[in-house]
XYZ file of C-alpha atoms in Angstrom:
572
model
C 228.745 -25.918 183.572
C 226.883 -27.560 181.040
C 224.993 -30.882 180.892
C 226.192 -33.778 178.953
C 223.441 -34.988 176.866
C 223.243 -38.550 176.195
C 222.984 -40.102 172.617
C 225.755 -41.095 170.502
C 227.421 -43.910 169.319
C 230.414 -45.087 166.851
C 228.683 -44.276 163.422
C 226.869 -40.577 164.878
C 228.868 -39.454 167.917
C 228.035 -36.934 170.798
C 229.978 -34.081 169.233
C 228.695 -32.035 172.575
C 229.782 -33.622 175.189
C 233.231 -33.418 174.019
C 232.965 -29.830 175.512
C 230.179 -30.207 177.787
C 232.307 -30.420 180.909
C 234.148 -27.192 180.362
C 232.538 -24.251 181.813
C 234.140 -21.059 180.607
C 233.178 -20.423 176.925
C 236.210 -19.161 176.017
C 238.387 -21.683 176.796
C 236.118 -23.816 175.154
C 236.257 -21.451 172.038
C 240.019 -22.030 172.390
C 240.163 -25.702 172.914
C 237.801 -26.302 169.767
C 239.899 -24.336 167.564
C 243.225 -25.205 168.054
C 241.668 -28.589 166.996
C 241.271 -27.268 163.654
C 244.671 -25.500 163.491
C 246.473 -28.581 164.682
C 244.623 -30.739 162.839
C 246.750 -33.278 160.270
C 245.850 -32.269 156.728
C 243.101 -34.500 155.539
C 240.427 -35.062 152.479
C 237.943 -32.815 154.417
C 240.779 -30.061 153.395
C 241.027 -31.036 150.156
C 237.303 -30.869 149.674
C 237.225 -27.629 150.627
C 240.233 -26.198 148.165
C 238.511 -28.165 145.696
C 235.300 -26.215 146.463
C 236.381 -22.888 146.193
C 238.969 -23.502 143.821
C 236.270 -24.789 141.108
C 234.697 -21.557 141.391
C 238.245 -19.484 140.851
C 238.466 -21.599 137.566
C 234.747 -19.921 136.583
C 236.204 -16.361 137.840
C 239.555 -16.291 136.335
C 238.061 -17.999 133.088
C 235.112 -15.659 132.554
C 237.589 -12.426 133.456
C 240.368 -13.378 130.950
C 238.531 -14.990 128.333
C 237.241 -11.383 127.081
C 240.641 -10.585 125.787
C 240.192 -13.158 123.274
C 236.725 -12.622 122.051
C 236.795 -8.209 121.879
C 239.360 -9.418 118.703
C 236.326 -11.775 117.664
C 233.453 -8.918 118.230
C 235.336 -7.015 115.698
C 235.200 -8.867 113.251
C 230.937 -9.572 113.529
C 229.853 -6.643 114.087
C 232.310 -3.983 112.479
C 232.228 -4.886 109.311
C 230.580 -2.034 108.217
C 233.372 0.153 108.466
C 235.120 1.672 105.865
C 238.721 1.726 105.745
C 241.630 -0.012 107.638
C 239.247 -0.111 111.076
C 236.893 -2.454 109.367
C 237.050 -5.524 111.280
C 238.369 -4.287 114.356
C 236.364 -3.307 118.005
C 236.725 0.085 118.654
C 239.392 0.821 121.553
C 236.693 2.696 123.578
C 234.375 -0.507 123.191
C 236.957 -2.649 123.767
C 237.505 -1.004 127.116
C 234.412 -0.053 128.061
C 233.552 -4.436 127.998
C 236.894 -5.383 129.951
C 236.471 -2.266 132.375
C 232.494 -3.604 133.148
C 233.556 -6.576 134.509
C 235.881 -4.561 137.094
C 233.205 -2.396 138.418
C 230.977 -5.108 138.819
C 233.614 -6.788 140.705
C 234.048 -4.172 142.908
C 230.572 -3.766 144.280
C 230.526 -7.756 144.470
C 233.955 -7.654 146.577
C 232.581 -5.005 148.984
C 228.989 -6.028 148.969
C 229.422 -9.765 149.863
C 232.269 -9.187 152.410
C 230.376 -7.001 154.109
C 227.057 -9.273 154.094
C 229.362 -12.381 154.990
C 229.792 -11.277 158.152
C 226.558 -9.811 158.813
C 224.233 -12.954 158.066
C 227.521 -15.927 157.800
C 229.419 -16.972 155.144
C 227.303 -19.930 154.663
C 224.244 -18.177 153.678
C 225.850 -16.232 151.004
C 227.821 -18.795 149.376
C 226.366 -20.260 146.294
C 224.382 -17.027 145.435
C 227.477 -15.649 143.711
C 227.817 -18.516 141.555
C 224.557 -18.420 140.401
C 224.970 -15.036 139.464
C 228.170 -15.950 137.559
C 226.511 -18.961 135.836
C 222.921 -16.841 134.937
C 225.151 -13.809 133.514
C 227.560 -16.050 131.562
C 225.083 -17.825 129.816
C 223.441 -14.283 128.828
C 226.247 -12.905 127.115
C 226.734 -16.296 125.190
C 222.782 -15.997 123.961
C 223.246 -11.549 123.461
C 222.911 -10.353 120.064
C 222.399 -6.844 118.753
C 218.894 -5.192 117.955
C 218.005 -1.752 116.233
C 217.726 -0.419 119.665
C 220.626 -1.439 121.726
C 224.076 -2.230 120.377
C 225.906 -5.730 121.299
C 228.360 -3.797 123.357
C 225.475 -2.484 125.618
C 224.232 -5.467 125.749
C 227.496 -7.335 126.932
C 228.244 -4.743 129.345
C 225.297 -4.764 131.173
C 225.774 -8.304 131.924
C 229.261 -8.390 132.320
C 228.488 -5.450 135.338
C 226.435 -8.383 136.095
C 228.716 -10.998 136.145
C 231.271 -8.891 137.706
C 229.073 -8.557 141.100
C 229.214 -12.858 141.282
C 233.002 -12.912 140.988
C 233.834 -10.143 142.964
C 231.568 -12.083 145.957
C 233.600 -15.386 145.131
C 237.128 -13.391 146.310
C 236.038 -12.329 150.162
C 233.936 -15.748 150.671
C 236.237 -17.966 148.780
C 239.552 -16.793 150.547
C 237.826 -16.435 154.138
C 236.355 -20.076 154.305
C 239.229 -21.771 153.088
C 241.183 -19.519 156.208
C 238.992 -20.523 158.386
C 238.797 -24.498 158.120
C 242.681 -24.608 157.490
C 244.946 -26.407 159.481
C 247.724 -23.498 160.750
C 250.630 -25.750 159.142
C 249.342 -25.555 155.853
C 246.801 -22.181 155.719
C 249.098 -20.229 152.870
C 249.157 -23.746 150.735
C 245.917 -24.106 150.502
C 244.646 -20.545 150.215
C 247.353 -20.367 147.461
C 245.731 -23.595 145.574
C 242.334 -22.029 145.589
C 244.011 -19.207 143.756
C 246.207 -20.970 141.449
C 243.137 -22.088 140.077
C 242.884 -18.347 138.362
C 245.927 -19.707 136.519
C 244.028 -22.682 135.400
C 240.880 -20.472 134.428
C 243.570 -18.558 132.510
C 244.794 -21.550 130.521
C 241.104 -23.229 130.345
C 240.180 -19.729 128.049
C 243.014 -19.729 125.686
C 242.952 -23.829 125.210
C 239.023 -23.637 124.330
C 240.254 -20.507 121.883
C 242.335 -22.513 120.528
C 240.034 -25.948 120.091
C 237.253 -23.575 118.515
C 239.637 -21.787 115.844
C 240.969 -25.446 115.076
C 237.021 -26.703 114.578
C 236.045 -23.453 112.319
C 239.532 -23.711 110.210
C 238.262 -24.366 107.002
C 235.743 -21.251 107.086
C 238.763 -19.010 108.821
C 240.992 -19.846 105.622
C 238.369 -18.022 103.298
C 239.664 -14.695 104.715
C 242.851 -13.132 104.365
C 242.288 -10.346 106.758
C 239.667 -9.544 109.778
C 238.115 -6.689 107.121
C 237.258 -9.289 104.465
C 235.915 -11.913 107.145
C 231.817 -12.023 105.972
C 229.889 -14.623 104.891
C 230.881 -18.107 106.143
C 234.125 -16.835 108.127
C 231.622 -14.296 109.760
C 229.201 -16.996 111.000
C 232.025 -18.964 112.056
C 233.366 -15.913 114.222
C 230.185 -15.245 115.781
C 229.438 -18.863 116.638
C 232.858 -19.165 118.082
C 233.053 -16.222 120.917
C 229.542 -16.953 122.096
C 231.277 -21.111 122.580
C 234.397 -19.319 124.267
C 232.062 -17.175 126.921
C 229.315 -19.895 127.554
C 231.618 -22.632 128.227
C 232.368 -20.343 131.366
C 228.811 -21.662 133.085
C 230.137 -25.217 132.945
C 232.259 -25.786 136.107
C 230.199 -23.416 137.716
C 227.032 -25.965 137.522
C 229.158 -28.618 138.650
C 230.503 -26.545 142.218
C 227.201 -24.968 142.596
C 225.840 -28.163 144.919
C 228.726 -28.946 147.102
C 229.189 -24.612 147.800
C 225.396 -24.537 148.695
C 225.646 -27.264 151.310
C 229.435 -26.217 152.831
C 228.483 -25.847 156.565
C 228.883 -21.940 158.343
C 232.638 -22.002 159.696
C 232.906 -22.309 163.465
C 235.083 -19.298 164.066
C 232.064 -17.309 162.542
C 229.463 -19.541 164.648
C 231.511 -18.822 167.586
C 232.811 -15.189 167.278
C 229.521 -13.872 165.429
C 226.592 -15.876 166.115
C 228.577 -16.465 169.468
C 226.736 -19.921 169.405
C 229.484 -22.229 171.493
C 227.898 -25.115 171.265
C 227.026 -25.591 167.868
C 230.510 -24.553 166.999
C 232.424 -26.799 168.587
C 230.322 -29.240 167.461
C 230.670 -28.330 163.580
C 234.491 -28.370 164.184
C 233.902 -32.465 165.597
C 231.423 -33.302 162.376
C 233.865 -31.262 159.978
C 237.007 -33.219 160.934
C 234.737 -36.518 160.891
C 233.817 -35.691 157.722
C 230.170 -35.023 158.503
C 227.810 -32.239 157.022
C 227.407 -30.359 160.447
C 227.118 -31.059 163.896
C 223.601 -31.846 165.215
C 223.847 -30.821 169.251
C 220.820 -31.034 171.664
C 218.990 -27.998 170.619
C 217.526 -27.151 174.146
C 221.427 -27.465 175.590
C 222.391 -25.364 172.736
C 219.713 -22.346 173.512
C 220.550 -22.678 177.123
C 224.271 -22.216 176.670
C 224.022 -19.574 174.170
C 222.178 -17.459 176.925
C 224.530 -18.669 179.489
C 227.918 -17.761 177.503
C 226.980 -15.008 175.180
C 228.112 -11.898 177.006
C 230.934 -14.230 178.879
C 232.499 -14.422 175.703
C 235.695 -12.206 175.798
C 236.041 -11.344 172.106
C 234.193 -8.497 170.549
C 230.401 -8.049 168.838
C 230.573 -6.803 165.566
C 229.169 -3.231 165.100
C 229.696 -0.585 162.796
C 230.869 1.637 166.254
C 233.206 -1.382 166.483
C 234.439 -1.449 163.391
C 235.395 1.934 163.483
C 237.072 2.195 166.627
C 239.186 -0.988 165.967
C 240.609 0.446 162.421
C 241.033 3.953 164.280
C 244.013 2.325 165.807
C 246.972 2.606 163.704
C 248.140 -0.825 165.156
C 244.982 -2.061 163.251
C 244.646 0.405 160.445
C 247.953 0.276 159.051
C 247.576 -3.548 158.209
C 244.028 -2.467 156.235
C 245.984 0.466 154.644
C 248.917 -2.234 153.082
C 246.668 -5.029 151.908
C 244.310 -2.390 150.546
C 247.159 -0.561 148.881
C 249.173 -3.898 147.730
C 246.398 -4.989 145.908
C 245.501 -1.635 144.321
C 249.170 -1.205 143.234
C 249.338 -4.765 141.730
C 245.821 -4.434 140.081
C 246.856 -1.564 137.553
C 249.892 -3.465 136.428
C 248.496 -7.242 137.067
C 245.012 -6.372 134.964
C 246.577 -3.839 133.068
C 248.474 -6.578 130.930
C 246.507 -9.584 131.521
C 243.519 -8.660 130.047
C 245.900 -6.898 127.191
C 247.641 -10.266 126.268
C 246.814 -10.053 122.301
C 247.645 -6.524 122.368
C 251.010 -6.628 123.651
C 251.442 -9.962 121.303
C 250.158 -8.003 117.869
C 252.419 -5.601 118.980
C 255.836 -7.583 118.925
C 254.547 -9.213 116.040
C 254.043 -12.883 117.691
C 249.953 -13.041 116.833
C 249.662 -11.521 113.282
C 249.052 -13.906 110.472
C 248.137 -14.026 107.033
C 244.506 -15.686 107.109
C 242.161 -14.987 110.119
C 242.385 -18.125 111.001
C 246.214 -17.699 111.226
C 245.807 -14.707 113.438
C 243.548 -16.185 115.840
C 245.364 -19.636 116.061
C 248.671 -17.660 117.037
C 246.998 -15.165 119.285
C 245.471 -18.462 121.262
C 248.897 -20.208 121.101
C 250.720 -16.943 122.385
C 248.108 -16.811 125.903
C 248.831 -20.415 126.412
C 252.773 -19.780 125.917
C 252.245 -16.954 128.539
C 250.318 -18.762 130.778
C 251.888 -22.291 130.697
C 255.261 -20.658 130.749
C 254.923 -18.047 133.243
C 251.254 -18.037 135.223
C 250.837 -21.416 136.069
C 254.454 -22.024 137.581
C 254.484 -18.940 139.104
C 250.854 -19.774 141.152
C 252.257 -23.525 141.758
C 255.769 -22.540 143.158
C 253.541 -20.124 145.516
C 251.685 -22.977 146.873
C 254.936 -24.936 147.327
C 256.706 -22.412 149.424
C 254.018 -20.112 151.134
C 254.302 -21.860 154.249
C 257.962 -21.648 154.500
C 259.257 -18.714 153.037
C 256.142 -16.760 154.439
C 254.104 -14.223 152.665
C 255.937 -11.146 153.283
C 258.947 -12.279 151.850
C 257.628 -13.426 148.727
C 254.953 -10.359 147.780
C 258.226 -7.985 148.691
C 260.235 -9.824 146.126
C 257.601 -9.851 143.298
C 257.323 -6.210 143.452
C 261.005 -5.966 143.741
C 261.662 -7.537 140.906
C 258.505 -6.992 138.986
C 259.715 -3.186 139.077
C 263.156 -4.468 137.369
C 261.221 -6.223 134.560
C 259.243 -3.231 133.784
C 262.257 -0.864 133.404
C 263.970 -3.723 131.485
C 261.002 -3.892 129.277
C 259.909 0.056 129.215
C 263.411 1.636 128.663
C 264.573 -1.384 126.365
C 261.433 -1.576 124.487
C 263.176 -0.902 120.584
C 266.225 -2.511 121.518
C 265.984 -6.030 123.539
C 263.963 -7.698 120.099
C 261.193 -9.990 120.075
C 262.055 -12.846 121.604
C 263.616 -10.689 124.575
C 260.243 -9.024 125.208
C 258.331 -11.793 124.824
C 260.842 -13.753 127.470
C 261.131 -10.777 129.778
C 256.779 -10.745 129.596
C 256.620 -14.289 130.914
C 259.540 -13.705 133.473
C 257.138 -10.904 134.997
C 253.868 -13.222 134.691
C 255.586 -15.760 136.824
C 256.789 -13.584 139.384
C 253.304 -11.861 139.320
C 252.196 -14.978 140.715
C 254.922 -16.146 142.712
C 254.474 -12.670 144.001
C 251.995 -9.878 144.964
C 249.135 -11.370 143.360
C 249.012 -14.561 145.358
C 249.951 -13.081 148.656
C 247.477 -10.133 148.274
C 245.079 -12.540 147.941
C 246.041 -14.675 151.098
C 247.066 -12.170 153.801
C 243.604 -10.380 153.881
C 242.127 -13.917 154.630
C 244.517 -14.310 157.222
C 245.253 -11.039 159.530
C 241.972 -9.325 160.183
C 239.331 -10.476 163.387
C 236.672 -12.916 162.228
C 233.938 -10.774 162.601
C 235.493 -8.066 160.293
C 237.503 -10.287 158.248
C 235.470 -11.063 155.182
C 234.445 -7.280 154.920
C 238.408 -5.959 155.298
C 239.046 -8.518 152.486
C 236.012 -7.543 150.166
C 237.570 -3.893 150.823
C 241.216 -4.858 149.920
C 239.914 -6.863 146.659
C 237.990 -4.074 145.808
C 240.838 -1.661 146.174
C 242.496 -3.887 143.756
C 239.913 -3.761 141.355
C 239.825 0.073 141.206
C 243.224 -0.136 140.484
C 242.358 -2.369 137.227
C 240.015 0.312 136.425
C 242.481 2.848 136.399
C 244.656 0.504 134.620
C 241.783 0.345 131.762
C 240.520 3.747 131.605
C 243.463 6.052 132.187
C 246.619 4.074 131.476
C 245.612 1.351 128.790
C 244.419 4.852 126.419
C 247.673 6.243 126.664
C 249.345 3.051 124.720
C 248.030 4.134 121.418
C 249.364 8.059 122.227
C 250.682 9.378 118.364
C 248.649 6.857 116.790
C 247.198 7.892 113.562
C 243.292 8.239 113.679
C 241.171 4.957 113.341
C 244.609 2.515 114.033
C 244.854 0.182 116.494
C 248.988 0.614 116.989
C 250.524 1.138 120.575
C 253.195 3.272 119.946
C 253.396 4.571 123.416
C 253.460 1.008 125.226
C 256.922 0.655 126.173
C 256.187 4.190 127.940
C 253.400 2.084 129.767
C 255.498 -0.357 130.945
C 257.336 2.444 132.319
C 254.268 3.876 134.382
C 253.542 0.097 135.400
C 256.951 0.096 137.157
C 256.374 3.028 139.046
C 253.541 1.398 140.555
C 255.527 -1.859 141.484
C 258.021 0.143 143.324
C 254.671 1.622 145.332
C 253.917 -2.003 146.068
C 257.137 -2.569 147.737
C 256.366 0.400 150.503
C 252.649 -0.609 151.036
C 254.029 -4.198 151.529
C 256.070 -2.748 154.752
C 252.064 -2.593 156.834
C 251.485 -5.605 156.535
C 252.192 -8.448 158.928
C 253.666 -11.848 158.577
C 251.262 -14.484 158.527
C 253.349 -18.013 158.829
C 252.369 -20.818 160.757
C 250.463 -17.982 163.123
C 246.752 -18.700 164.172
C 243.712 -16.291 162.535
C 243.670 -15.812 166.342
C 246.677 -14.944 167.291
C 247.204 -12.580 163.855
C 243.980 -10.756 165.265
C 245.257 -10.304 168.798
C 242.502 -11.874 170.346
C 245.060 -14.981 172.022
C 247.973 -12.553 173.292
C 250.457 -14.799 175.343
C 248.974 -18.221 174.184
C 251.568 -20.613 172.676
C 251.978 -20.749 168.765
C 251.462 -23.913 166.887
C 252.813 -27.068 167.247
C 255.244 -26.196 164.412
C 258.015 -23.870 163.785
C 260.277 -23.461 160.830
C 262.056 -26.059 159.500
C 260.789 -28.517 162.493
C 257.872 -30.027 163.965
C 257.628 -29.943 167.999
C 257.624 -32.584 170.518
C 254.372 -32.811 172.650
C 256.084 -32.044 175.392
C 257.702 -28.926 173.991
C 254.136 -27.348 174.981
C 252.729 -29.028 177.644
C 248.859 -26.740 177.385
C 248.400 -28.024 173.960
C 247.622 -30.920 175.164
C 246.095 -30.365 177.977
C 243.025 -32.336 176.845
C 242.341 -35.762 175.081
C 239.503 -35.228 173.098
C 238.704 -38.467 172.171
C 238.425 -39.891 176.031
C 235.521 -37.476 176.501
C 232.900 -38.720 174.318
């Protein structure tokens, strides 16, 4: 048994001795985590959505703000191009620059997930943001030179960029899991990602400010091939605003993500420190920075309990063995595949916007500036309309409908809009494409792409659980590479040379539903997530009692006796 350790008094208390009597570490593992997953939801919660959910605004911002500012490259720096392409970005530049920011993400997603639970998620976050914020600020400040070409330039540090915000999904989504309450996990893992939606509207709304402060030197062009001189300038000056505004609320959640204490499930379960753990989980639900045990207590238990400890090191013999089992595999196998389904449709269109706008004839125009104003107008339409609500009603019923439910239903009926959209392309008009677009953005998002997002963070052991999510995000995000490079050509199919037409989209749409039926079957693996512990969904509490809530009700204490077994606060 351990010592209690003297010290502590109403302003700092004895965070140790709240545990010091108990001698088996893994009861005292258990003890000190159900107080976090019974814990009422407090401002030390909403600090940490806040936290993370800063840094989605930078990710989603950043990723979709591209689509509006390839339009704006065009116009710089093709101008010397003779003919009706003058003016316009190439459609192999254009995807090359929305395709780097994938494969950057990718080897971000992978490579932090993996590191996160090698050296703690603590350690690593914060460096992705300053790689977001660094890269960001570089593309705003590129410009072209006799020896390397602006897309070059751009791509390099959107690869760049790419690695930051591909780091933010594992560490973002995994911290948030771990200091949630059980009652409310999905809500606020959905609000950090609802923030995408907000990063989504931020980009088109500062479009739309910048094409409203540079009107008057828009209006001296008719079309994007006669935009030189002062409309020229004014395009130049105005992507490089658009992409460096991007850094901002990255510099304002750098600070608070470099001093977010480790989690205790990773101090326990990793670093298989018990003390220090269960005193983190005290200070963090006191609202302190950490917990500050007796250090010479803290080395002595840590030889004491570490190979009493009944759950699992992490190795790579491990981690092979445990996703051998199909029990274990299959659940890798349908996040993995989800969010690679999703990804080709989800990325395939969202980073497309204008194009599928020019297309039905919603963001043409007969100045530049009238093209630009109502291809910024038409995002936030899409966004407002169908993104945002979507995220929002997510958050709202996550923890009641539960997951499964809700990602089966978006692909469901994400498959329906696609046919609808594919197969009535030339007949539904306008207005009916345009609605039937932001039906399928909102159930995107009251859908797959929130719950791919949340389950990963949710049903995989702590000390693989940040890798098996950088490894489902980064199936994703091969699946908006394919999206880019193989299916996003194939719009412009019987196009005549040099024109940037889509005559093959609705045939797109068509692939893209094909890949939301896939969805639906991958969706089957998975498991449901609701008002379960991360302990419980990992099988490391088989035959422990589930939360103190169950649908639609909240239990009496005496409905389960062992939860409250212990008063914590008679023990300090």
């Amino acid at each position: 048994m351990a010592a209690r350790t003297r010290g502590g008094n109403s302003a700092f208390h004895n965070f140790h001795n709240d545990y010091a009597h108990i001698a088996d570490p893994n009861e005292r593992r258990r003890l000190a985590l159900a107080e976090i997953d019974k814990a009422p939801f407090g401002w030390y919660h909403v600090r940490a959505v806040v936290v993370a959910g800063v840094g989605f605004f930078t990710d989603a911002y950043d990723i979709f703000a591209i689509g509006l500012v390839t339009a704006m490259l065009g116009v710089v720096y093709w101008q010397d191009i003779p003919g009706s392409a003058r003016g316009k970005i190439p459609t192999t530049s254009d995807t090359a620059i929305k395709t780097a920011t994938s494969g950057g993400t990718v080897i971000g997603q992978v490579g932090f997930g993996i590191l996160a639970d090698i050296v703690g998620r603590k350690r690593m976050y914060g460096i992705e943001l300053m790689i977001i914020i660094v890269a960001t600020l570089a593309q705003s400040l590129s410009s072209a030179s006799p020896s390397m070409s602006i897309v070059g330039l751009i791509i390099f540090w959107r690869v760049i960029m790419g690695v930051g915000i591909g780091g933010d999904y594992p560490l973002s989504s995994i911290i948030t899991s771990e200091f949630a309450t059980t009652k409310w996990r999905g809500a606020m893992m959905g609000a950090v990602f609802a923030m995408q939606g907000i990063g989504q509207f931020g980009a088109a709304i500062i479009a739309l400010i910048v094409v409203a402060g540079f009107k008057e030197s828009l209006l001296t062009a008719k079309t994007v091939g006669e935009c030189g001189g002062v409309c020229g300038l004014a395009v130049d000056k105005m992507w490089r605003v658009i992409i460096g505004f991007g850094a901002v609320p990255g510099l304002i959640a750098l600070y608070y993500r470099l001093t977010i204490p480790e989690t205790p499930r990773y101090t326990f379960d990793v670093s298989r420190d018990v003390v220090k753990a269960g005193s983190d989980i005290k200070a963090y639900l006191s609202d302190k920075p950490e917990g500050l045990p007796d250090e010479i207590t803290r080395v002595q238990t840590i030889r004491e309990s570490s190979e009493a400890l009944e759950v699992p090191q992490a190795s790579w013999r491990d981690f092979i063995q445990h996703y051998s089992q199909w029990k274990h595999g299959k659940v890798l196998l349908g996040t993995a595949g989800s969010w690679f389904f999703l990804d080709v449709a989800f990325y395939g269109l969202s980073l497309n916007n204008t194009i599928f706008l020019q297309t039905i004839g919603f963001a043409n125009g007969n100045t530049v500036y009238e093209t630009f104003y109502n291809t910024a107008v038409g995002n936030l339409i899409i966004v407002l309309a169908g993104a945002i609500p979507g995220y929002w009603v997510t958050v709202a019923t996550v923890d009641f409908i539960g997951r499964k439910p809700i990602q089966m239903m978006g692909f469901a009926l994400l498959t329906v809009m696609f046919c609808i959209i594919g197969f009535g392309f030339h007949v539904i008009g306008e207005k009916g494409l345009l609605a039937c677009y932001i039906i399928a953005q909102f159930f995107f998002n009251f859908g797959p792409n929130a719950t791919t997002f949340i389950v990963p963070g949710e049903c995989f052991p702590t000390r693989y659980r940040s890798s098996s999510h950088g490894i489902s995000a980064g199936a994703g995000k091969i699946g908006s590479i394919i999206a880019q490079v193989v299916i996003g050509p194939l719009r412009q199919r019987g196009a005549p040379p040099g024109s940037s037409a889509s005559p093959w989209l609705n045939h797109v749409m068509e692939i893209y539903a094909l890949f939301m039926l896939c969805g639906c079957v991958t969706t089957l693996f998975i498991p449901e997530t609701k008002r379960k512990t991360l302990e419980q969904l990992a099988g490391e509490a088989e035959g422990t009692p589930n939360d103190d809530f169950t649908f639609g009700h909240e239990k009496k204490p005496s409905d389960n006796i062992s939860s409250n077994s212990f008063d914590f606060g008679k023990l300090a």
